[in-house]
Amino acid sequence: MKILIARMNHETNTFSPVATPIAAFGGDGPAWGEAAYRENKGMRTAMSAFIDAAEREGAQLVTPVSASANPSGPVAADAYDAICDAIVAAAPGCDAVMLDLHGAMVAQQSADGEGDLLARVRAALPAAPIAVALDLHGNVTQKMIDNADVIVSFKTYPHVDMYETGEHAARLLLDRMHGRAQPVLAWRQPPLLTSTLRSASAEGAMHRAVEAAREAEAQGMLAVSVLAGFSLADIPAPCISVVVVGNGDAAAADAVAERIARQIWNERGEFVYRSAPLEASVAQAAQLAQDADKPVLLLDHGDNCMSGGTCDTMDLLEAALAQGLTGMVSGPLCDPQAVAALIDAGVGARVTLGVGNKLAREGTGPRAPFMATGVVRAITDGEYVITGPTYTGQRAYMGRAAVLDIGAATLVVTERTHEPWDLGVFESVGIDPRRARFLLLKSRMYCRPVFVPIAAALVECDSRGVTGSDYDLFRYERLARPVYPLDADRQWHTN
């Protein structure tokens, strides 16, 4: 048996000005061939699980590429072509395909990055079964449904079940190949834009939907996935989906998809997040810190790295300084120009320079950089190893990093946008985040498993950047209307 296994992950924020060239997919571009295998073997990605499953089967593995980039703007045309061409070129002669995809990729020439790839793979291997693992925030399309035999998504957000999802998808594919199962797909997509902060799987309506999916699996469905979608993509339907893999009975799978989708639609108001004013959030954090012996987290979800944020929006820091907060650690802030200037100045130098506010934001005019005066405390290569629970063991790349102490706050400035996956974001540059009074993080969710245990409290802060929760900030042109909550009286009727 010869199995094609590949990884192509990108969550595209079409409103983000952050470019996505080929170099963004990894430390310096994708891993190709044998390097793609090594990058995933022994790790906790869905591709890792595919590799393990195929090796247990005694199969010959073909691993043309592993490409994963932080969320950002549309993928460059040449980058998308290079990754897809490598996968399609490896297809001839393969008996099965296992793809670790995100599900919300938009390229400059494709509004349906995964669907277009799957159509090409299907054309190259008409008879070979195709299994796909997707992120919980995938935007499912008809083309994806038409060209895959098995689709399984993460059930957790923050995502800690990537490997388990790959394991699940691989098991169903192999069961099909050995005649133990007959996977059939059913799909529903209510016209509902969900706020990412309302897609956490441990609470609220999303939790109830995921639990309904688990119950349906326990009652006989091969897989049931609830995909919250990624609404910061100007495509026809960046909406929530339910995908069901039934066992030979298409009508039963369809009924499950309809039932769970109807449950979601009936609770649609709970999938919308409404932010407090930034100044009120900062004041709340100040109050919480009065008697705290641990840091208070201020999560800048309006400039969230893992939704395509620029990580250079300085609104939160400016608001915190205006209210007199001290003992702050802020970062990672992405500003390659500032990093270069700090490196040129050297450790120990006192400098004044503009930091952040350099990339245009949807719905707002140009902003003046934040003028920072302070002492350069450290300069590093910006690399560290993630300790988990997400991407455990993988090397992280922030680009070159510099630490600027401005008195009331210590700023970690990097060349790349970077999610604070790990305490290593700060420890790798000589900062102990436990000693901060306030931690200002460019994050929404992925920091929580690591930083909440060391914190006294958490406050969500909306800086009204390109990942803000207010849909009025964004100009949708391709979005199919009506859609909830933009059209509050929207009704949904299915066949």
Coordinates of C-alpha atoms in Angstrom, one line a residue:
M1 CA 0.0 0.0 0.0
K2 CA 1.3 3.4 -0.9
I3 CA -0.2 6.4 1.0
L4 CA 0.2 10.1 0.2
I5 CA 0.5 12.2 3.4
A6 CA 0.9 16.0 3.4
R7 CA 0.2 19.0 5.5
M8 CA -1.1 22.5 4.3
N9 CA -2.3 24.8 7.1
H10 CA -3.2 28.4 6.8
E11 CA -6.1 30.3 8.3
T12 CA -6.6 33.3 6.0
N13 CA -7.8 36.7 7.3
T14 CA -8.6 38.5 4.1
F15 CA -8.7 41.8 5.9
S16 CA -5.2 41.3 7.3
P17 CA -2.3 43.4 5.7
V18 CA 0.2 40.8 6.8
A19 CA 1.7 39.1 3.7
T20 CA 1.8 35.3 3.3
P21 CA 4.8 34.5 1.0
I22 CA 6.3 31.0 0.7
A23 CA 8.8 31.8 3.4
A24 CA 6.0 32.2 6.0
F25 CA 5.3 28.4 5.9
G26 CA 7.9 27.3 8.4
G27 CA 11.2 28.7 9.7
D28 CA 12.2 29.5 6.1
G29 CA 9.5 28.0 4.0
P30 CA 7.8 24.6 3.8
A31 CA 9.5 21.3 4.6
W32 CA 9.8 19.2 1.5
G33 CA 10.0 15.4 1.0
E34 CA 12.0 13.6 3.7
A35 CA 12.2 16.8 5.7
A36 CA 8.3 16.9 5.8
Y37 CA 8.3 13.5 7.4
R38 CA 11.0 14.4 10.0
E39 CA 9.1 17.6 10.9
N40 CA 6.0 15.7 11.9
K41 CA 7.2 12.3 13.0
G42 CA 6.9 12.0 16.8
M43 CA 5.0 15.3 17.1
R44 CA 1.4 16.0 17.8
T45 CA 0.0 17.2 14.5
A46 CA -2.7 15.4 12.4
M47 CA 0.1 14.6 9.9
S48 CA 2.0 13.0 12.8
A49 CA -0.9 10.7 13.4
F50 CA -1.2 9.9 9.7
I51 CA 2.4 8.9 9.6
D52 CA 2.0 6.6 12.6
A53 CA -1.1 5.0 11.2
A54 CA 0.4 4.4 7.8
E55 CA 3.6 2.9 9.4
R56 CA 1.5 0.6 11.5
E57 CA -0.1 -0.6 8.3
G58 CA 3.2 -1.3 6.8
A59 CA 2.5 1.1 4.0
Q60 CA 5.0 3.0 1.8
L61 CA 4.8 6.7 2.7
V62 CA 5.0 9.6 0.3
T63 CA 5.4 12.9 2.1
P64 CA 5.8 15.7 -0.5
V65 CA 5.4 18.7 1.8
S66 CA 4.6 20.0 5.3
A67 CA 3.6 23.7 5.1
S68 CA 2.1 25.6 8.1
A69 CA 2.0 29.4 8.4
N70 CA 0.6 31.7 11.1
P71 CA -2.8 33.2 10.1
S72 CA -2.3 36.3 7.9
G73 CA -3.5 37.8 4.6
P74 CA -4.2 35.8 1.4
V75 CA -1.6 33.3 0.5
A76 CA 0.7 34.4 -2.3
A77 CA -0.2 32.8 -5.6
D78 CA 3.3 31.3 -6.1
A79 CA 3.3 29.9 -2.6
Y80 CA -0.1 28.3 -3.0
D81 CA 0.8 26.8 -6.4
A82 CA 4.1 25.4 -5.1
I83 CA 2.5 23.6 -2.2
C84 CA -0.4 22.2 -4.2
D85 CA 1.7 21.3 -7.1
A86 CA 4.0 19.2 -4.9
I87 CA 1.0 17.3 -3.4
V88 CA -0.6 16.7 -6.8
A89 CA 2.7 15.7 -8.4
A90 CA 3.2 13.0 -5.7
A91 CA -0.2 11.5 -6.3
P92 CA 0.4 9.1 -9.2
G93 CA 0.6 5.5 -8.0
C94 CA -0.8 6.1 -4.5
D95 CA -3.5 4.0 -3.1
A96 CA -4.9 6.5 -0.6
V97 CA -4.5 10.1 0.5
M98 CA -4.3 11.6 4.0
L99 CA -4.3 15.4 4.1
D100 CA -3.7 17.6 7.2
L101 CA -5.5 20.8 6.1
H102 CA -6.8 23.8 8.0
G103 CA -10.0 24.4 6.0
A104 CA -9.9 28.3 5.9
M105 CA -7.2 29.0 3.3
V106 CA -7.7 31.8 0.8
A107 CA -5.0 32.3 -1.8
Q108 CA -4.7 35.2 -4.2
Q109 CA -6.1 33.0 -7.0
S110 CA -8.4 30.8 -4.9
A111 CA -11.2 31.7 -2.5
D112 CA -11.4 28.0 -1.6
G113 CA -7.8 26.8 -1.1
E114 CA -8.6 23.4 0.3
G115 CA -11.5 22.7 -2.1
D116 CA -9.4 23.5 -5.1
L117 CA -6.6 21.3 -3.9
L118 CA -8.9 18.4 -3.2
A119 CA -10.4 18.7 -6.6
R120 CA -7.0 18.4 -8.2
V121 CA -6.0 15.4 -6.0
R122 CA -9.3 13.7 -6.8
A123 CA -8.7 14.3 -10.6
A124 CA -5.3 12.8 -10.2
L125 CA -6.5 9.8 -8.2
P126 CA -10.2 9.2 -9.1
A127 CA -10.4 5.8 -7.3
A128 CA -8.2 6.5 -4.3
P129 CA -10.0 7.3 -1.0
I130 CA -9.1 10.7 0.5
A131 CA -9.2 11.5 4.2
V132 CA -8.9 15.0 5.5
A133 CA -8.3 16.4 9.0
L134 CA -9.5 20.0 9.5
D135 CA -9.1 22.7 12.1
L136 CA -12.2 23.5 14.1
H137 CA -12.3 26.9 12.4
G138 CA -12.4 25.6 8.8
N139 CA -14.8 27.1 6.3
V140 CA -16.3 24.0 4.7
T141 CA -17.3 24.2 1.0
Q142 CA -19.3 22.0 -1.4
K143 CA -16.1 21.3 -3.3
M144 CA -14.4 20.0 -0.1
I145 CA -17.4 17.7 0.5
D146 CA -17.5 16.5 -3.1
N147 CA -13.8 15.6 -3.2
A148 CA -13.2 13.9 0.1
D149 CA -14.3 10.5 1.5
V150 CA -13.6 11.2 5.2
I151 CA -13.6 14.6 6.9
V152 CA -12.9 15.0 10.6
S153 CA -12.2 18.2 12.5
F154 CA -10.7 19.1 15.9
K155 CA -13.2 19.1 18.7
T156 CA -11.3 21.4 21.0
Y157 CA -10.5 25.1 21.1
P158 CA -7.8 25.8 22.2
H159 CA -6.8 22.9 19.9
V160 CA -5.2 20.1 21.9
D161 CA -6.6 17.2 19.9
M162 CA -4.8 17.7 16.6
Y163 CA -3.1 14.3 16.8
E164 CA -6.3 12.6 17.9
T165 CA -8.2 14.1 14.9
G166 CA -5.6 12.8 12.5
E167 CA -5.8 9.4 14.2
H168 CA -9.6 9.4 13.8
A169 CA -9.5 10.3 10.1
A170 CA -6.8 7.7 9.3
R171 CA -8.7 5.0 11.1
L172 CA -11.8 5.6 9.1
L173 CA -9.9 5.7 5.8
L174 CA -8.1 2.4 6.6
D175 CA -11.4 0.9 7.7
R176 CA -12.9 1.8 4.3
M177 CA -9.9 0.3 2.5
H178 CA -10.2 -3.0 4.4
G179 CA -14.0 -3.2 4.0
R180 CA -14.8 -2.6 7.7
A181 CA -16.8 0.6 7.0
Q182 CA -18.5 2.5 4.3
P183 CA -18.0 6.3 5.0
V184 CA -20.7 8.6 3.6
L185 CA -20.7 12.4 4.1
A186 CA -23.5 14.7 5.2
W187 CA -23.1 18.5 5.6
R188 CA -25.1 21.4 6.9
Q189 CA -24.0 25.1 7.0
P190 CA -26.4 27.5 8.8
P191 CA -25.9 31.2 7.6
L192 CA -24.2 32.1 10.9
L193 CA -21.0 34.1 11.4
T194 CA -19.5 33.0 14.7
S195 CA -17.2 35.0 16.9
T196 CA -14.0 33.2 17.6
L197 CA -14.3 34.0 21.3
R198 CA -17.7 32.1 21.2
S199 CA -16.1 29.0 19.7
A200 CA -14.3 27.8 22.8
S201 CA -15.3 24.1 23.1
A202 CA -15.5 24.1 26.9
E203 CA -18.4 26.5 27.4
G204 CA -21.7 27.8 26.0
A205 CA -23.5 26.9 22.8
M206 CA -20.3 25.6 21.2
H207 CA -19.7 23.2 24.0
R208 CA -23.3 21.9 23.7
A209 CA -22.9 21.4 19.9
V210 CA -19.6 19.5 20.4
E211 CA -21.2 17.3 23.0
A212 CA -24.1 16.6 20.6
A213 CA -21.5 15.5 18.1
R214 CA -19.8 13.2 20.6
E215 CA -23.2 11.7 21.5
A216 CA -24.0 11.0 17.9
E217 CA -20.6 9.3 17.5
A218 CA -21.4 7.2 20.5
Q219 CA -24.7 6.2 18.9
G220 CA -23.1 4.9 15.7
M221 CA -21.9 7.8 13.5
L222 CA -18.3 7.3 12.4
A223 CA -17.4 10.9 13.0
V224 CA -19.3 14.1 13.7
S225 CA -17.5 17.5 13.5
V226 CA -18.7 21.0 14.4
L227 CA -16.6 23.6 12.6
A228 CA -17.1 27.1 13.9
G229 CA -15.8 28.6 10.7
F230 CA -13.6 31.6 10.4
S231 CA -15.6 34.7 9.8
L232 CA -12.7 37.1 9.1
A233 CA -12.6 35.8 5.5
D234 CA -14.5 37.7 2.8
I235 CA -15.7 34.6 0.9
P236 CA -19.3 33.6 0.2
A237 CA -19.9 31.5 3.4
P238 CA -17.3 31.8 6.2
C239 CA -19.9 30.1 8.4
I240 CA -20.3 27.4 11.0
S241 CA -20.7 23.8 9.6
V242 CA -21.7 20.4 10.8
V243 CA -20.0 17.5 8.9
V244 CA -21.1 13.9 9.6
V245 CA -19.4 10.7 8.4
G246 CA -22.0 8.0 8.5
N247 CA -21.5 4.3 7.9
G248 CA -23.2 3.5 4.6
D249 CA -26.5 5.1 5.6
A250 CA -26.6 8.6 4.0
A251 CA -30.1 9.4 5.3
A252 CA -29.1 8.7 8.9
A253 CA -26.0 10.9 8.5
D254 CA -28.0 13.6 7.0
A255 CA -30.5 13.5 9.8
V256 CA -27.8 14.0 12.4
A257 CA -26.3 16.9 10.5
E258 CA -29.7 18.5 10.3
R259 CA -30.4 18.0 14.0
I260 CA -27.2 19.5 15.3
A261 CA -27.2 22.3 12.8
R262 CA -30.7 23.2 13.9
Q263 CA -29.6 23.1 17.5
I264 CA -26.8 25.6 16.6
W265 CA -29.2 27.9 14.7
N266 CA -31.7 28.0 17.6
E267 CA -28.8 29.2 19.9
R268 CA -27.3 31.5 17.3
G269 CA -27.2 34.5 19.6
E270 CA -24.7 32.8 21.8
F271 CA -22.2 32.6 19.0
V272 CA -21.8 36.3 18.9
Y273 CA -19.3 38.2 21.1
R274 CA -19.8 41.8 22.0
S275 CA -16.8 43.6 23.3
A276 CA -16.5 46.1 26.2
P277 CA -14.8 49.4 25.4
L278 CA -11.0 49.1 25.7
E279 CA -10.8 51.7 28.5
A280 CA -13.3 49.8 30.6
S281 CA -11.3 46.5 30.1
V282 CA -8.1 48.2 31.2
A283 CA -9.8 49.7 34.3
Q284 CA -11.2 46.2 35.1
A285 CA -7.6 44.8 35.0
A286 CA -6.3 47.5 37.2
Q287 CA -9.0 46.7 39.8
L288 CA -8.3 42.9 39.6
A289 CA -4.6 43.5 40.2
Q290 CA -5.0 45.5 43.5
D291 CA -4.8 42.4 45.8
A292 CA -3.3 39.9 43.3
D293 CA 0.0 38.2 43.9
K294 CA 0.1 36.9 40.3
P295 CA -0.1 38.6 36.9
V296 CA -3.3 39.8 35.4
L297 CA -3.7 38.8 31.8
L298 CA -4.9 41.4 29.3
L299 CA -5.6 39.5 26.0
D300 CA -5.6 41.8 23.0
H301 CA -8.0 39.7 20.9
G302 CA -8.5 42.6 18.5
D303 CA -4.9 42.1 17.3
N304 CA -4.7 38.3 17.8
C305 CA -1.8 36.7 16.0
M306 CA -3.6 33.4 15.4
S307 CA -6.4 35.1 13.5
G308 CA -4.2 37.2 11.3
G309 CA -3.5 40.2 13.5
T310 CA -0.6 42.5 12.7
C311 CA 0.7 42.3 16.3
D312 CA 1.7 45.9 15.9
T313 CA -1.5 47.6 17.2
M314 CA -0.5 49.7 20.2
D315 CA -4.0 50.7 21.4
L316 CA -3.9 48.4 24.5
L317 CA -0.5 49.5 25.7
E318 CA -1.3 53.1 25.2
A319 CA -4.6 52.8 27.1
A320 CA -2.9 51.0 29.9
L321 CA -0.2 53.7 30.2
A322 CA -2.9 56.3 30.1
Q323 CA -4.5 54.7 33.2
G324 CA -1.2 54.5 35.0
L325 CA -0.6 50.8 35.0
T326 CA 3.0 49.7 35.8
G327 CA 4.8 46.4 36.0
M328 CA 3.7 45.5 32.5
V329 CA 5.2 43.0 30.1
S330 CA 3.9 43.3 26.6
G331 CA 4.4 41.2 23.5
P332 CA 5.4 39.8 21.2
L333 CA 5.0 43.1 19.3
C334 CA 5.9 42.7 15.6
D335 CA 8.0 45.5 14.2
P336 CA 11.0 44.4 12.1
Q337 CA 12.2 48.0 11.7
A338 CA 12.2 48.6 15.4
V339 CA 14.1 45.3 16.0
A340 CA 16.8 46.3 13.5
A341 CA 17.2 49.7 15.3
L342 CA 17.4 48.0 18.7
I343 CA 20.0 45.5 17.5
D344 CA 22.0 48.4 16.0
A345 CA 21.9 50.2 19.3
G346 CA 23.0 47.2 21.3
V347 CA 22.2 45.9 24.7
G348 CA 22.5 48.6 27.4
A349 CA 21.8 51.4 25.0
R350 CA 19.2 54.0 25.8
V351 CA 17.0 54.7 22.7
T352 CA 13.9 56.6 21.5
L353 CA 12.1 55.1 18.6
G354 CA 8.7 54.4 17.1
V355 CA 7.2 51.0 17.8
G356 CA 4.2 49.5 16.1
N357 CA 1.1 51.1 14.4
K358 CA 2.9 50.7 11.1
L359 CA 0.6 48.4 9.2
A360 CA -2.8 49.7 7.9
R361 CA -5.9 48.4 9.7
E362 CA -9.3 47.7 8.1
G363 CA -11.7 50.6 8.9
T364 CA -9.1 52.9 10.4
G365 CA -6.8 55.5 9.1
P366 CA -3.0 55.6 9.5
R367 CA -1.8 55.8 13.1
A368 CA 1.4 57.3 14.4
P369 CA 3.9 54.8 15.9
F370 CA 4.1 54.6 19.6
M371 CA 7.1 56.6 20.7
A372 CA 9.1 54.5 23.2
T373 CA 12.1 55.7 25.2
G374 CA 13.9 53.0 27.2
V375 CA 16.9 50.7 27.6
V376 CA 17.7 47.7 25.4
R377 CA 17.8 44.7 27.8
A378 CA 18.3 41.8 25.5
I379 CA 18.7 40.6 21.9
T380 CA 18.2 37.0 20.7
D381 CA 17.5 34.9 17.6
G382 CA 13.9 34.6 18.8
E383 CA 13.8 30.8 18.8
Y384 CA 12.6 28.4 21.5
V385 CA 11.0 25.0 21.9
I386 CA 7.3 24.8 22.8
T387 CA 6.7 22.7 25.9
G388 CA 3.0 22.2 25.2
P389 CA 0.2 21.4 25.3
T390 CA -0.2 22.8 21.8
Y391 CA 2.6 21.9 19.2
T392 CA 4.6 20.2 22.0
G393 CA 8.2 19.8 21.1
Q394 CA 8.2 22.0 18.0
R395 CA 10.7 24.8 17.5
A396 CA 9.1 28.2 17.4
Y397 CA 10.5 31.1 15.4
M398 CA 9.8 34.7 16.3
G399 CA 12.4 36.1 14.0
R400 CA 15.1 38.2 15.8
A401 CA 13.8 39.6 19.1
A402 CA 14.7 42.5 21.3
V403 CA 13.6 43.6 24.7
L404 CA 13.0 47.3 25.4
D405 CA 12.5 48.4 29.0
I406 CA 10.5 51.7 29.0
G407 CA 10.0 51.8 32.8
A408 CA 6.2 51.1 33.2
A409 CA 6.4 48.3 30.7
T410 CA 8.9 45.8 29.2
L411 CA 8.3 45.3 25.5
V412 CA 9.3 42.1 23.6
V413 CA 9.6 43.2 19.9
T414 CA 10.0 40.6 17.2
E415 CA 10.5 40.4 13.4
R416 CA 7.6 38.0 13.0
T417 CA 4.0 37.9 14.2
H418 CA 4.0 35.2 16.9
E419 CA 1.4 33.6 19.1
P420 CA 2.4 33.3 22.8
W421 CA 2.1 29.5 22.8
D422 CA 4.5 29.1 25.6
L423 CA 6.3 30.8 28.5
G424 CA 9.3 30.5 26.2
V425 CA 8.1 33.6 24.4
F426 CA 9.4 35.6 27.4
E427 CA 11.8 33.2 29.0
S428 CA 13.8 32.9 25.8
V429 CA 14.6 36.6 26.0
G430 CA 15.4 36.6 29.7
I431 CA 12.0 37.6 31.2
D432 CA 10.1 35.7 33.9
P433 CA 6.5 36.3 33.1
R434 CA 5.4 35.2 36.6
R435 CA 7.0 38.3 38.0
A436 CA 5.0 40.8 35.9
R437 CA 2.0 42.6 37.4
F438 CA 0.3 42.7 34.0
L439 CA 0.9 40.5 30.9
L440 CA -0.4 42.1 27.7
L441 CA -0.6 39.4 25.2
K442 CA -1.4 39.5 21.4
S443 CA -3.7 36.4 21.8
R444 CA -7.2 35.2 22.1
M445 CA -7.2 31.6 23.2
Y446 CA -4.0 29.6 22.5
C447 CA -2.1 31.3 25.4
R448 CA -4.6 30.2 27.9
P449 CA -3.5 26.7 28.7
V450 CA -0.1 28.0 29.6
F451 CA -0.6 31.5 31.0
V452 CA -3.9 31.1 32.9
P453 CA -2.3 28.8 35.5
I454 CA 0.3 31.5 36.4
A455 CA -2.3 34.3 36.4
A456 CA -4.6 35.8 39.0
A457 CA -7.2 36.9 36.5
L458 CA -7.9 37.4 32.8
V459 CA -9.5 40.3 30.9
E460 CA -10.4 40.2 27.2
C461 CA -9.4 43.5 25.5
D462 CA -10.6 44.6 22.0
S463 CA -8.1 46.9 20.4
R464 CA -10.2 47.1 17.2
G465 CA -7.5 45.7 15.1
V466 CA -7.9 43.4 12.1
T467 CA -9.1 40.6 14.3
G468 CA -11.7 42.6 16.3
S469 CA -15.0 41.2 17.2
D470 CA -17.0 44.1 15.8
Y471 CA -18.1 43.1 12.3
D472 CA -18.8 46.8 11.5
L473 CA -15.0 47.2 11.2
F474 CA -14.9 45.1 8.1
R475 CA -16.1 45.6 4.5
Y476 CA -17.5 42.3 3.2
E477 CA -17.9 42.2 -0.6
R478 CA -18.1 38.5 -1.4
L479 CA -20.1 37.4 1.6
A480 CA -23.5 35.9 0.7
R481 CA -26.3 37.9 2.4
P482 CA -28.5 37.7 4.4
V483 CA -26.4 36.2 7.2
Y484 CA -26.6 36.3 11.0
P485 CA -25.8 38.5 12.9
L486 CA -25.3 41.1 10.1
D487 CA -28.9 40.5 9.2
A488 CA -30.6 39.9 12.5
D489 CA -33.9 38.8 11.1
R490 CA -32.3 36.1 8.9
Q491 CA -34.2 32.9 8.7
W492 CA -32.8 29.5 7.7
H493 CA -34.7 26.8 5.9
T494 CA -33.3 23.5 4.9
N495 CA -34.7 20.9 2.5

